[in-house]
Tab-separated table of C-alpha atoms and ligand atoms in Angstrom:
chain	number	residue	atom	x	y	z
A	1	UNK	CA	-0.320	-0.055	0.179
A	2	UNK	CA	1.470	3.297	-0.925
A	3	UNK	CA	1.968	5.273	1.676
A	4	UNK	CA	2.530	8.960	2.367
A	5	UNK	CA	5.665	10.431	3.343
A	6	UNK	CA	7.455	13.874	3.921
A	7	UNK	CA	11.136	13.797	3.211
A	8	UNK	CA	12.473	17.038	4.403
A	9	UNK	CA	16.063	18.011	3.398
A	10	UNK	CA	16.901	17.440	-0.222
A	11	UNK	CA	20.397	17.046	0.251
A	12	UNK	CA	22.444	14.020	-0.502
A	13	UNK	CA	20.394	11.666	1.481
A	14	UNK	CA	17.068	13.309	1.435
A	15	UNK	CA	16.611	13.639	-2.586
A	16	UNK	CA	18.193	10.154	-3.208
A	17	UNK	CA	15.943	8.646	-0.480
A	18	UNK	CA	12.630	10.776	-1.455
A	19	UNK	CA	13.277	9.040	-5.016
A	20	UNK	CA	13.711	5.838	-3.850
A	21	UNK	CA	10.719	6.103	-1.690
A	22	UNK	CA	8.581	6.813	-4.628
A	23	UNK	CA	10.104	4.391	-6.440
A	24	UNK	CA	9.310	1.573	-3.817
A	25	UNK	CA	5.749	3.146	-4.623
A	26	UNK	CA	4.808	5.753	-2.217
A	27	UNK	CA	3.998	8.728	-2.492
A	28	UNK	CA	6.555	11.715	-1.560
A	29	UNK	CA	6.705	15.200	-0.989
A	30	UNK	CA	10.092	16.186	-0.723
A	31	UNK	CA	10.669	19.966	1.030
A	32	UNK	CA	13.045	22.111	1.223
A	33	UNK	CA	13.716	25.778	1.822
A	34	UNK	CA	15.906	26.204	-0.654
A	35	UNK	CA	13.766	28.229	-3.672
A	36	UNK	CA	16.468	27.747	-6.062
A	37	UNK	CA	16.542	24.150	-5.650
A	38	UNK	CA	12.887	23.556	-5.823
A	39	UNK	CA	13.148	25.350	-8.897
A	40	UNK	CA	15.933	23.841	-10.384
A	41	UNK	CA	14.223	19.933	-9.226
A	42	UNK	CA	11.033	20.902	-10.598
A	43	UNK	CA	12.576	22.064	-13.784
A	44	UNK	CA	14.062	18.414	-13.998
A	45	UNK	CA	17.629	19.684	-12.862
A	46	UNK	CA	19.579	17.153	-10.821
A	47	UNK	CA	21.720	18.672	-8.716
A	48	UNK	CA	24.105	15.948	-7.251
A	49	UNK	CA	26.141	13.713	-9.943
A	50	UNK	CA	24.967	10.046	-8.911
A	51	UNK	CA	24.291	7.006	-11.149
A	52	UNK	CA	19.714	6.483	-11.898
A	53	UNK	CA	18.970	9.482	-9.553
A	54	UNK	CA	17.986	11.032	-13.172
A	55	UNK	CA	16.296	7.862	-14.161
A	56	UNK	CA	14.307	7.974	-10.604
A	57	UNK	CA	13.420	11.695	-10.748
A	58	UNK	CA	12.665	11.606	-14.627
A	59	UNK	CA	10.181	8.843	-13.862
A	60	UNK	CA	8.414	10.286	-10.476
A	61	UNK	CA	9.158	13.762	-11.046
A	62	UNK	CA	5.840	15.765	-10.515
A	63	UNK	CA	3.722	12.253	-9.908
A	64	UNK	CA	4.769	10.286	-7.094
A	65	UNK	CA	7.638	13.020	-5.976
A	66	UNK	CA	6.264	16.381	-5.691
A	67	UNK	CA	8.735	19.383	-4.383
A	68	UNK	CA	7.344	22.091	-1.666
A	69	UNK	CA	8.696	24.303	0.861
A	70	UNK	CA	5.954	24.158	2.916
A	71	UNK	CA	6.753	21.929	6.012
A	72	UNK	CA	3.597	22.131	8.294
A	73	UNK	CA	1.194	21.406	5.311
A	74	UNK	CA	3.725	18.654	4.014
A	75	UNK	CA	3.800	17.269	7.383
A	76	UNK	CA	-0.234	17.639	7.727
A	77	UNK	CA	-0.355	15.400	4.267
A	78	UNK	CA	2.071	13.081	5.543
A	79	UNK	CA	1.941	9.831	7.834
A	80	UNK	CA	5.925	9.458	7.712
A	81	UNK	CA	7.992	12.191	7.876
A	82	UNK	CA	11.720	11.469	7.501
A	83	UNK	CA	14.054	14.232	8.338
A	84	UNK	CA	17.582	14.729	6.541
A	85	UNK	CA	18.198	17.879	7.166
A	86	UNK	CA	22.248	18.827	7.630
A	87	UNK	CA	23.891	18.396	10.720
A	88	UNK	CA	26.981	20.073	10.690
A	89	UNK	CA	29.936	19.805	13.348
A	90	UNK	CA	30.092	23.013	15.241
A	91	UNK	CA	34.090	24.810	16.227
A	92	UNK	CA	33.796	21.421	19.148
A	93	UNK	CA	33.447	19.371	16.819
A	94	UNK	CA	29.933	18.049	18.158
A	95	UNK	CA	26.912	18.267	15.584
A	96	UNK	CA	25.143	21.402	14.967
A	97	UNK	CA	21.293	20.332	15.916
A	98	UNK	CA	19.949	23.433	15.079
A	99	UNK	CA	18.670	22.261	11.697
A	100	UNK	CA	16.684	19.184	13.120
A	101	UNK	CA	15.395	21.674	15.582
A	102	UNK	CA	13.908	24.341	13.849
A	103	UNK	CA	12.177	21.042	11.759
A	104	UNK	CA	10.716	19.466	14.657
A	105	UNK	CA	9.227	23.022	15.892
A	106	UNK	CA	7.562	23.468	12.549
A	107	UNK	CA	6.567	20.144	12.034
A	108	UNK	CA	4.729	19.786	15.442
A	109	UNK	CA	2.171	22.735	13.232
A	110	UNK	CA	0.857	19.367	11.362
A	111	UNK	CA	0.701	16.861	13.715
A	112	UNK	CA	-3.181	16.412	13.576
A	113	UNK	CA	-3.350	12.519	13.256
A	114	UNK	CA	-0.612	9.273	14.360
A	115	UNK	CA	2.505	10.009	12.587
A	116	UNK	CA	5.827	9.022	13.072
A	117	UNK	CA	8.688	11.226	12.672
A	118	UNK	CA	11.562	9.470	11.536
A	119	UNK	CA	15.766	10.647	12.165
A	120	UNK	CA	17.083	10.093	8.805
A	121	UNK	CA	20.159	12.537	9.248
A	122	UNK	CA	23.224	11.298	10.695
A	123	UNK	CA	22.480	12.551	14.386
A	124	UNK	CA	23.862	11.785	18.362
A	125	UNK	CA	22.465	9.179	20.330
A	126	UNK	CA	20.055	11.162	22.549
A	127	UNK	CA	18.508	13.199	19.511
A	128	UNK	CA	15.547	11.815	19.408
A	129	UNK	CA	14.487	12.422	22.797
A	130	UNK	CA	15.083	16.487	21.954
A	131	UNK	CA	13.214	15.926	19.110
A	132	UNK	CA	10.085	14.474	21.114
A	133	UNK	CA	10.432	16.814	23.314
A	134	UNK	CA	10.310	19.869	21.239
A	135	UNK	CA	7.347	18.695	19.371
A	136	UNK	CA	5.651	18.115	22.527
A	137	UNK	CA	6.627	21.831	23.806
A	138	UNK	CA	5.247	23.429	20.799
A	139	UNK	CA	1.422	22.042	21.354
A	140	UNK	CA	1.069	18.804	19.958
A	141	UNK	CA	-1.001	15.698	21.359
A	142	UNK	CA	2.349	12.375	22.928
A	143	UNK	CA	-0.505	9.880	21.498
A	144	UNK	CA	-0.498	11.599	17.686
A	145	UNK	CA	3.335	10.968	17.016
A	146	UNK	CA	6.214	8.374	17.301
A	147	UNK	CA	9.867	9.316	17.048
A	148	UNK	CA	12.197	6.811	14.981
A	149	UNK	CA	15.340	6.375	13.641
A	150	UNK	CA	16.455	5.145	10.596
A	151	UNK	CA	20.044	5.138	9.742
A	152	UNK	CA	20.894	5.796	6.141
A	153	UNK	CA	24.152	4.123	5.101
A	154	UNK	CA	24.604	4.910	1.722
A	155	UNK	CA	27.650	5.928	0.227
A	156	UNK	CA	28.079	8.826	-2.116
A	157	UNK	CA	28.698	7.580	-6.076
A	158	UNK	CA	26.108	4.512	-5.465
A	159	UNK	CA	23.722	6.198	-3.452
A	160	UNK	CA	20.745	4.944	-5.145
A	161	UNK	CA	21.759	1.036	-5.629
A	162	UNK	CA	22.713	1.537	-1.784
A	163	UNK	CA	19.239	2.244	-0.727
A	164	UNK	CA	17.846	0.017	-2.878
A	165	UNK	CA	20.105	-2.838	-2.304
A	166	UNK	CA	21.666	-2.392	1.172
A	167	UNK	CA	23.076	-4.806	3.431
A	168	UNK	CA	20.365	-4.140	6.119
A	169	UNK	CA	17.632	-1.904	7.031
A	170	UNK	CA	17.677	-0.716	10.439
A	171	UNK	CA	14.809	0.653	12.417
A	172	UNK	CA	15.120	2.371	15.592
A	173	UNK	CA	11.808	2.227	17.574
A	174	UNK	CA	10.307	2.895	20.778
A	175	UNK	CA	6.961	1.644	19.993
A	176	UNK	CA	5.055	-1.090	18.315
A	177	UNK	CA	3.068	0.817	16.405
A	178	UNK	CA	5.838	3.009	15.145
A	179	UNK	CA	8.046	-0.159	14.341
A	180	UNK	CA	4.591	-1.246	12.120
A	181	UNK	CA	4.721	1.858	10.273
A	182	UNK	CA	8.104	1.587	9.192
A	183	UNK	CA	7.980	-1.864	8.006
A	184	UNK	CA	5.569	-0.848	5.677
A	185	UNK	CA	7.212	2.164	4.226
A	186	UNK	CA	10.275	-0.785	3.903
A	187	UNK	CA	7.708	-3.871	3.036
A	188	UNK	CA	8.432	-3.586	-1.049
A	189	UNK	CA	11.945	-4.347	-0.200
A	190	UNK	CA	11.863	-6.917	2.804
A	191	UNK	CA	9.274	-9.039	1.048
A	192	UNK	CA	11.576	-8.948	-2.545
A	193	UNK	CA	8.554	-7.478	-4.231
A	194	UNK	CA	10.563	-4.646	-5.689
A	195	UNK	CA	13.230	-6.441	-6.821
A	196	UNK	CA	10.670	-8.452	-9.166
A	197	UNK	CA	9.805	-5.031	-10.593
A	198	UNK	CA	10.498	-4.638	-14.866
A	199	UNK	CA	11.745	-1.554	-13.732
A	200	UNK	CA	13.791	-1.476	-10.867
A	201	UNK	CA	16.880	-0.493	-10.648
A	202	UNK	CA	19.683	-3.071	-11.669
A	203	UNK	CA	20.911	-5.306	-9.128
A	204	UNK	CA	24.338	-4.621	-8.315
A	205	UNK	CA	27.128	-7.467	-7.047
A	206	UNK	CA	26.312	-8.693	-3.885
A	207	UNK	CA	23.059	-7.908	-2.827
A	208	UNK	CA	20.953	-9.945	-0.412
A	209	UNK	CA	17.523	-9.911	-1.677
A	210	UNK	CA	15.349	-9.798	0.645
A	211	UNK	CA	17.559	-6.887	2.634
A	212	UNK	CA	17.150	-8.128	6.765
A	213	UNK	CA	14.851	-5.571	8.835
A	214	UNK	CA	16.625	-5.347	11.991
A	215	UNK	CA	14.708	-3.842	14.241
A	216	UNK	CA	16.241	-1.584	17.778
A	217	UNK	CA	15.278	1.026	20.636
A	218	UNK	CA	15.346	4.459	18.811
A	219	UNK	CA	18.863	5.419	20.641
A	220	UNK	CA	20.588	1.923	19.571
A	221	UNK	CA	19.623	2.508	15.988
A	222	UNK	CA	21.058	6.547	16.337
A	223	UNK	CA	24.464	4.863	17.841
A	224	UNK	CA	24.555	2.158	14.482
A	225	UNK	CA	25.051	4.975	12.877
A	226	UNK	CA	27.966	6.493	14.544
A	227	UNK	CA	29.749	3.415	15.006
A	228	UNK	CA	29.145	1.751	11.168
A	229	UNK	CA	31.071	5.020	10.201
A	230	UNK	CA	33.653	5.562	13.046
A	231	UNK	CA	34.404	1.320	12.225
A	232	UNK	CA	34.557	1.739	8.582
A	233	UNK	CA	36.788	4.756	9.312
A	234	UNK	CA	38.868	3.218	11.863
A	235	UNK	CA	39.368	0.406	9.033
A	236	UNK	CA	40.832	2.895	6.657
A	237	UNK	CA	43.112	4.731	9.419
A	238	UNK	CA	44.175	0.730	10.487
A	239	UNK	CA	45.677	-0.030	7.043
A	240	UNK	CA	47.162	3.294	6.235
A	241	UNK	CA	49.156	2.451	9.375
A	242	UNK	CA	49.873	-0.764	8.489
A	243	UNK	CA	50.786	0.744	4.805
A	244	UNK	CA	53.286	3.588	6.618
A	245	UNK	CA	55.337	0.250	8.652
A	246	UNK	CA	55.208	-1.763	5.008
A	247	UNK	CA	57.016	0.706	3.537
A	248	UNK	CA	59.634	1.018	6.775
A	249	UNK	CA	60.278	-2.345	6.046
A	250	UNK	CA	59.848	-2.460	2.610
A	251	UNK	CA	56.791	-4.986	2.589
A	252	UNK	CA	53.999	-4.863	-0.244
A	253	UNK	CA	50.361	-3.421	1.442
A	254	UNK	CA	48.195	-4.886	-0.873
A	255	UNK	CA	49.944	-8.426	-0.465
A	256	UNK	CA	49.236	-7.788	3.252
A	257	UNK	CA	45.579	-6.450	2.671
A	258	UNK	CA	44.773	-9.783	0.801
A	259	UNK	CA	46.309	-12.009	3.603
A	260	UNK	CA	44.185	-9.961	5.823
A	261	UNK	CA	41.226	-9.184	4.018
A	262	UNK	CA	40.371	-12.832	3.412
A	263	UNK	CA	39.755	-13.246	7.106
A	264	UNK	CA	35.741	-13.779	6.913
A	265	UNK	CA	36.155	-11.709	10.158
A	266	UNK	CA	37.802	-8.811	9.324
A	267	UNK	CA	37.024	-8.025	5.513
A	268	UNK	CA	38.785	-7.228	2.672
A	269	UNK	CA	36.670	-4.122	2.219
A	270	UNK	CA	37.318	-0.904	3.033
A	271	UNK	CA	41.147	-1.593	3.641
A	272	UNK	CA	42.284	0.391	0.791
A	273	UNK	CA	45.223	2.326	2.073
A	274	UNK	CA	45.276	6.077	0.074
A	275	UNK	CA	46.312	9.820	0.992
A	276	UNK	CA	43.411	9.304	3.657
A	277	UNK	CA	39.582	9.418	4.200
A	278	UNK	CA	37.559	12.637	3.748
A	279	UNK	CA	34.212	13.699	2.310
A	280	UNK	CA	31.289	14.878	4.030
A	281	UNK	CA	30.252	12.088	6.295
A	282	UNK	CA	33.375	10.163	8.240
A	283	UNK	CA	35.435	13.075	8.779
A	284	UNK	CA	32.542	15.344	10.858
A	285	UNK	CA	30.897	12.000	12.087
A	286	UNK	CA	34.170	10.318	14.031
A	287	UNK	CA	34.661	13.493	15.321
A	288	UNK	CA	30.802	13.692	16.530
A	289	UNK	CA	31.222	10.611	18.183
A	290	UNK	CA	34.133	11.190	19.708
A	291	UNK	CA	32.036	14.287	21.155
A	292	UNK	CA	29.069	12.736	21.969
A	293	UNK	CA	30.843	9.813	24.064
A	294	UNK	CA	32.425	12.355	25.966
A	295	UNK	CA	29.319	13.940	26.779
A	296	UNK	CA	28.108	10.626	28.170
A	297	UNK	CA	31.069	10.361	30.462
A	298	UNK	CA	33.392	7.601	27.601
A	299	UNK	CA	36.901	9.052	26.811
A	300	UNK	CA	37.068	7.401	23.291
A	301	UNK	CA	40.547	8.246	22.724
A	302	UNK	CA	40.598	5.396	20.033
A	303	UNK	CA	38.986	8.254	17.865
A	304	UNK	CA	41.722	10.782	18.469
A	305	UNK	CA	43.969	8.356	16.750
A	306	UNK	CA	42.022	7.147	13.852
A	307	UNK	CA	41.322	11.180	13.330
A	308	UNK	CA	45.525	11.724	13.885
A	309	UNK	CA	46.412	8.336	11.442
A	310	UNK	CA	44.323	10.470	8.947
A	311	UNK	CA	45.957	13.549	8.732
A	312	UNK	CA	49.154	12.135	9.265
A	313	UNK	CA	48.622	10.222	5.885
A	314	UNK	CA	47.857	13.589	4.063
A	315	UNK	CA	51.427	15.074	4.989
A	316	UNK	CA	53.159	11.224	4.417
A	317	UNK	CA	52.316	11.424	0.674
A	318	UNK	CA	53.454	15.380	0.943
A	319	UNK	CA	56.835	13.732	1.953
A	320	UNK	CA	56.868	11.500	-0.622
A	321	UNK	CA	56.089	13.834	-3.406
A	322	UNK	CA	58.966	15.866	-2.043
A	323	UNK	CA	61.170	12.637	-2.164
A	324	UNK	CA	60.500	12.378	-5.883
A	325	UNK	CA	60.774	15.717	-6.856
A	326	UNK	CA	62.816	17.486	-4.190
A	327	UNK	CA	62.100	20.600	-4.340
A	328	UNK	CA	58.275	21.691	-5.693
A	329	UNK	CA	58.843	25.857	-6.244
A	330	UNK	CA	57.936	26.309	-10.006
A	331	UNK	CA	57.408	22.416	-10.306
A	332	UNK	CA	54.674	21.912	-12.782
A	333	UNK	CA	52.260	18.608	-11.202
A	334	UNK	CA	49.244	17.156	-13.138
A	335	UNK	CA	46.644	16.306	-10.993
A	336	UNK	CA	44.595	13.780	-11.475
A	337	UNK	CA	41.235	13.751	-9.256
A	338	UNK	CA	39.664	16.307	-7.220
A	339	UNK	CA	36.657	14.611	-5.827
A	340	UNK	CA	36.969	13.398	-2.245
A	341	UNK	CA	36.446	9.690	-3.722
A	342	UNK	CA	35.644	8.180	-7.206
A	343	UNK	CA	32.450	8.474	-8.812
A	344	UNK	CA	31.261	11.575	-7.250
A	345	UNK	CA	31.760	15.370	-8.100
A	346	UNK	CA	31.591	16.017	-4.290
A	347	UNK	CA	34.554	17.803	-2.961
A	348	UNK	CA	34.012	18.345	0.779
A	349	UNK	CA	36.945	17.807	2.517
A	350	UNK	CA	38.437	15.895	-0.482
A	351	UNK	CA	42.243	14.705	0.773
A	352	UNK	CA	43.239	15.710	-3.054
A	353	UNK	CA	41.916	19.322	-2.853
A	354	UNK	CA	43.533	20.049	0.962
A	355	UNK	CA	46.659	18.138	-1.005
A	356	UNK	CA	46.145	20.966	-3.275
A	357	UNK	CA	46.426	23.340	-1.620
A	358	UNK	CA	49.584	22.442	0.297
A	359	UNK	CA	51.367	22.009	-3.227
A	360	UNK	CA	49.951	25.255	-3.819
A	361	UNK	CA	51.321	26.772	-1.196
A	362	UNK	CA	54.831	25.025	-2.076
A	363	UNK	CA	54.495	27.218	-5.433
A	364	UNK	CA	53.831	24.382	-7.542
A	365	UNK	CA	52.156	25.389	-10.580
A	366	UNK	CA	49.094	22.555	-10.990
A	367	UNK	CA	46.746	21.648	-13.865
A	368	UNK	CA	44.001	18.935	-12.640
A	369	UNK	CA	41.393	17.018	-14.006
A	370	UNK	CA	38.357	14.698	-12.869
A	371	UNK	CA	35.643	13.248	-14.687
A	372	UNK	CA	32.841	15.190	-12.585
A	373	UNK	CA	34.104	17.545	-9.744
A	374	UNK	CA	35.778	20.174	-11.878
A	375	UNK	CA	32.978	22.400	-11.496
A	376	UNK	CA	32.957	22.202	-7.742
A	377	UNK	CA	36.571	22.734	-7.540
A	378	UNK	CA	36.325	25.972	-9.827
A	379	UNK	CA	34.348	27.450	-7.390
A	380	UNK	CA	36.788	26.958	-4.423
A	381	UNK	CA	39.766	27.271	-6.345
A	382	UNK	CA	39.341	29.806	-9.207
A	383	UNK	CA	42.542	30.478	-10.905
A	384	UNK	CA	44.634	29.096	-8.705
A	385	UNK	CA	44.930	25.975	-10.564
A	386	UNK	CA	44.315	25.506	-14.982
A	387	UNK	CA	41.928	22.601	-15.513
A	388	UNK	CA	42.345	20.322	-18.068
A	389	UNK	CA	39.562	18.298	-20.236
A	390	UNK	CA	41.304	14.514	-19.924
A	391	UNK	CA	44.009	13.293	-17.901
A	392	UNK	CA	46.988	13.534	-21.110
A	393	UNK	CA	45.639	17.304	-21.252
A	394	UNK	CA	46.922	17.679	-17.796
A	395	UNK	CA	49.677	14.912	-17.855
A	396	UNK	CA	51.498	17.525	-21.164
A	397	UNK	CA	54.748	18.814	-19.876
A	398	UNK	CA	54.479	18.388	-16.271
A	399	UNK	CA	57.399	17.344	-13.793
A	400	UNK	CA	54.742	14.141	-12.509
A	401	UNK	CA	51.500	12.848	-12.889
A	402	UNK	CA	49.777	12.659	-9.063
A	403	UNK	CA	46.795	9.821	-8.616
A	404	UNK	CA	44.817	11.479	-5.589
A	405	UNK	CA	40.829	9.632	-6.631
A	406	UNK	CA	40.228	6.603	-7.152
A	407	UNK	CA	38.063	7.212	-10.582
A	408	UNK	CA	37.978	3.794	-12.344
A	409	UNK	CA	38.823	5.834	-15.222
A	410	UNK	CA	42.366	7.066	-13.492
A	411	UNK	CA	42.872	2.954	-13.409
A	412	UNK	CA	42.724	2.397	-17.327
A	413	UNK	CA	44.721	5.603	-18.381
A	414	UNK	CA	46.491	5.173	-21.923
A	415	UNK	CA	50.346	4.647	-20.173
A	416	UNK	CA	52.231	5.297	-23.332
A	417	UNK	CA	50.498	8.237	-24.270
A	418	UNK	CA	50.596	9.790	-20.692
A	419	UNK	CA	54.710	8.772	-20.884
A	420	UNK	CA	54.694	10.742	-24.055
A	421	UNK	CA	52.574	13.715	-22.214
A	422	UNK	CA	55.134	13.954	-19.361
A	423	UNK	CA	57.974	15.890	-19.422
A	424	UNK	CA	59.372	13.394	-16.347
A	425	UNK	CA	57.917	9.592	-16.731
A	426	UNK	CA	57.009	10.154	-12.841
A	427	UNK	CA	53.604	9.146	-11.482
A	428	UNK	CA	52.839	9.109	-7.603
A	429	UNK	CA	49.412	7.205	-6.723
A	430	UNK	CA	47.979	8.148	-3.866
A	431	UNK	CA	45.803	5.504	-4.489
A	432	UNK	CA	47.021	2.441	-5.547
A	433	UNK	CA	45.693	1.702	-8.910
A	434	UNK	CA	48.630	0.179	-10.608
A	435	UNK	CA	51.427	-2.440	-10.068
A	436	UNK	CA	54.811	-1.489	-9.424
A	437	UNK	CA	56.449	-3.558	-11.875
A	438	UNK	CA	53.984	-3.088	-14.397
A	439	UNK	CA	54.649	0.375	-14.146
A	440	UNK	CA	58.436	0.086	-14.181
A	441	UNK	CA	58.615	-1.938	-17.253
A	442	UNK	CA	56.472	0.656	-19.005
A	443	UNK	CA	59.145	3.362	-18.208
A	444	UNK	CA	57.811	5.035	-15.265
A	445	UNK	CA	59.473	5.893	-12.085
A	446	UNK	CA	56.434	5.179	-9.663
A	447	UNK	CA	55.618	5.811	-6.263
A	448	UNK	CA	52.999	4.782	-3.833
A	449	UNK	CA	51.473	3.941	-0.719
A	450	UNK	CA	52.828	0.977	1.305
A	451	UNK	CA	54.535	-0.421	-1.360
A	452	UNK	CA	58.409	0.184	-2.449
A	453	UNK	CA	59.406	3.131	-5.319
A	454	UNK	CA	59.616	0.853	-8.256
A	455	UNK	CA	61.948	2.278	-11.425
A	456	UNK	CA	62.636	1.554	-15.474
A	457	UNK	CA	66.069	-0.178	-15.451
A	458	UNK	CA	65.935	-0.092	-11.562
A	459	UNK	CA	67.383	3.602	-12.249
A	460	UNK	CA	66.153	6.148	-9.419
A	461	UNK	CA	63.806	8.439	-9.888
A	462	UNK	CA	64.406	11.475	-11.949
A	463	UNK	CA	67.666	10.201	-14.084
A	464	UNK	CA	64.846	9.754	-16.795
A	465	UNK	CA	63.315	11.795	-19.780
A	466	UNK	CA	60.580	10.211	-21.194
A	467	UNK	CA	61.325	7.226	-20.419
A	468	UNK	CA	64.957	7.199	-21.717
A	469	UNK	CA	68.156	8.107	-19.731
A	470	UNK	CA	68.495	11.966	-20.128
B	501	UGA	C1	30.344	7.091	4.104
B	501	UGA	C2	30.037	5.537	4.128
B	501	UGA	O1	30.579	4.951	3.307
B	501	UGA	C3	28.567	5.125	3.978
B	501	UGA	O2	28.558	3.957	4.566
B	501	UGA	C4	27.372	6.156	4.276
B	501	UGA	O3	26.087	6.225	4.572
B	501	UGA	C5	27.761	7.684	4.492
B	501	UGA	O4	29.199	7.821	4.989
B	501	UGA	C6	27.679	8.935	5.450
B	501	UGA	O5	27.223	8.311	6.292
B	501	UGA	O6	26.407	9.722	4.748
B	501	UGA	P1	30.958	7.874	1.764
B	501	UGA	O7	31.400	9.244	2.827
B	501	UGA	O8	29.578	8.099	0.380
B	501	UGA	O9	30.308	7.262	2.703
B	501	UGA	O10	31.502	7.786	1.173
B	501	UGA	P2	33.058	6.091	0.740
B	501	UGA	O11	32.421	5.346	0.208
B	501	UGA	O12	32.728	5.778	2.215
B	501	UGA	O13	34.480	6.785	1.134
B	501	UGA	C7	35.159	7.843	2.293
B	501	UGA	C8	35.941	8.091	2.331
B	501	UGA	O14	37.098	6.793	2.337
B	501	UGA	C9	37.264	8.208	0.489
B	501	UGA	O15	37.857	9.506	0.911
B	501	UGA	C10	37.361	7.948	0.508
B	501	UGA	O16	38.478	7.361	-0.743
B	501	UGA	C11	38.127	6.653	1.402
B	501	UGA	N1	38.435	5.480	1.565
B	501	UGA	C12	37.421	4.442	1.503
B	501	UGA	C13	39.554	5.024	1.913
B	501	UGA	O17	40.814	6.064	1.095
B	501	UGA	N2	39.507	3.331	1.564
B	501	UGA	C14	38.829	2.845	1.357
B	501	UGA	O18	39.166	1.274	1.634
B	501	UGA	C15	37.760	3.180	1.416
């Protein structure tokens, strides 16, 4: 049965959730107070680079998916209200919940019959209690609503697929009635019927169909989200620390990852070493979880270390660039990748962008290419760097090529052409996209993370010009 749903906030999570709920068959009102964004959405524009999102928006726009700036009215018309507004970090590192609070205040005016108000944004463990209190304080009858938590685990770049084919659905509810409503929302997924529809989004590898639904208390669900992100960030920092040890002793981190990750208790995923994690979630959520724990009386120092290793990883990469090129003033560097990871145009907390800023400070000239994030990067960097229309144009006449984002396109470069374009055949890869031996055989001096540098004919870096001895 279609359910009337309001989704508040048309950011990453809200927009994807709204489009996917519509695809499940529900009637969705997407609410935002940004008029420009609403007009663009109504007009058919898609504000983020996300596979399958344009299809879903096209399919449902103006029919099962409408847009509004009237939160109170949208709440009145809906049985379930998902809150997916931003929870940015404050200066102290905890989450700023003022948007959540003002949404709760406004929703209370529309609570005229039973509704479930669901936290979809990542929020600290006590938020549901506050949301409840705010709605009551603003005059709603306690019998007419429940507050629940339904954390979202989608990743940018694969958001639609992650939403519709999740490993699990977590619903945190403190009443049987609200749990029943949320079970109904996800029924097309949990009973498997959605996946039988001819027009459903293609099934990814590893999909668990139907996905299991885990019902917990509201507080546990809030914690599941913070703990999941903190654990994944810890996994990345852990392997980055192991990569540093590998560099010291001459071991190969990729081999170590294979050996460690095949233990099913550990798992291979999120063990890719690199230049540290970024994005709008891990940095903010690790910090916020650290702050929540402190507030609740637990000193979660492990998370300090996770953050320290992450920062350090960028500095280590910078030192590697120095090691390869000596001084950086006046050097012309080709940068591949500006987004915080492959498959997205998002540059928030992008380790690639942080590195670009550091390289600029040291006086390097940069020409960058990213398949999706150049427009956004231009808004931040302006004319401080040059933008190229292909990896080869970026590499033209550069002293070295830096790979900073794990785009698939960068793992499949025409190495011959890259070598011809570069002034010196030096590649410094922050994402371990290539095999060191293969790169040496192709005539490159190649640096990566947690693996020994490789040189053509074993000749150390910088002594070759276009693959030939200078
Ligand atoms: C992350 C989580 O993976 C999602 O489950 C969660 O829903 C989301 O945050 C959120 O809280 O909204 P996302 O930030 O989109 O998703 O991106 P990830 O794919 O997790 O990557 C985060 C960062 O870690 C990127 O900078 C990426 O390059 C880096 N990373 C990831 C590594 O350095 N190594 C890895 O093995 C994996």
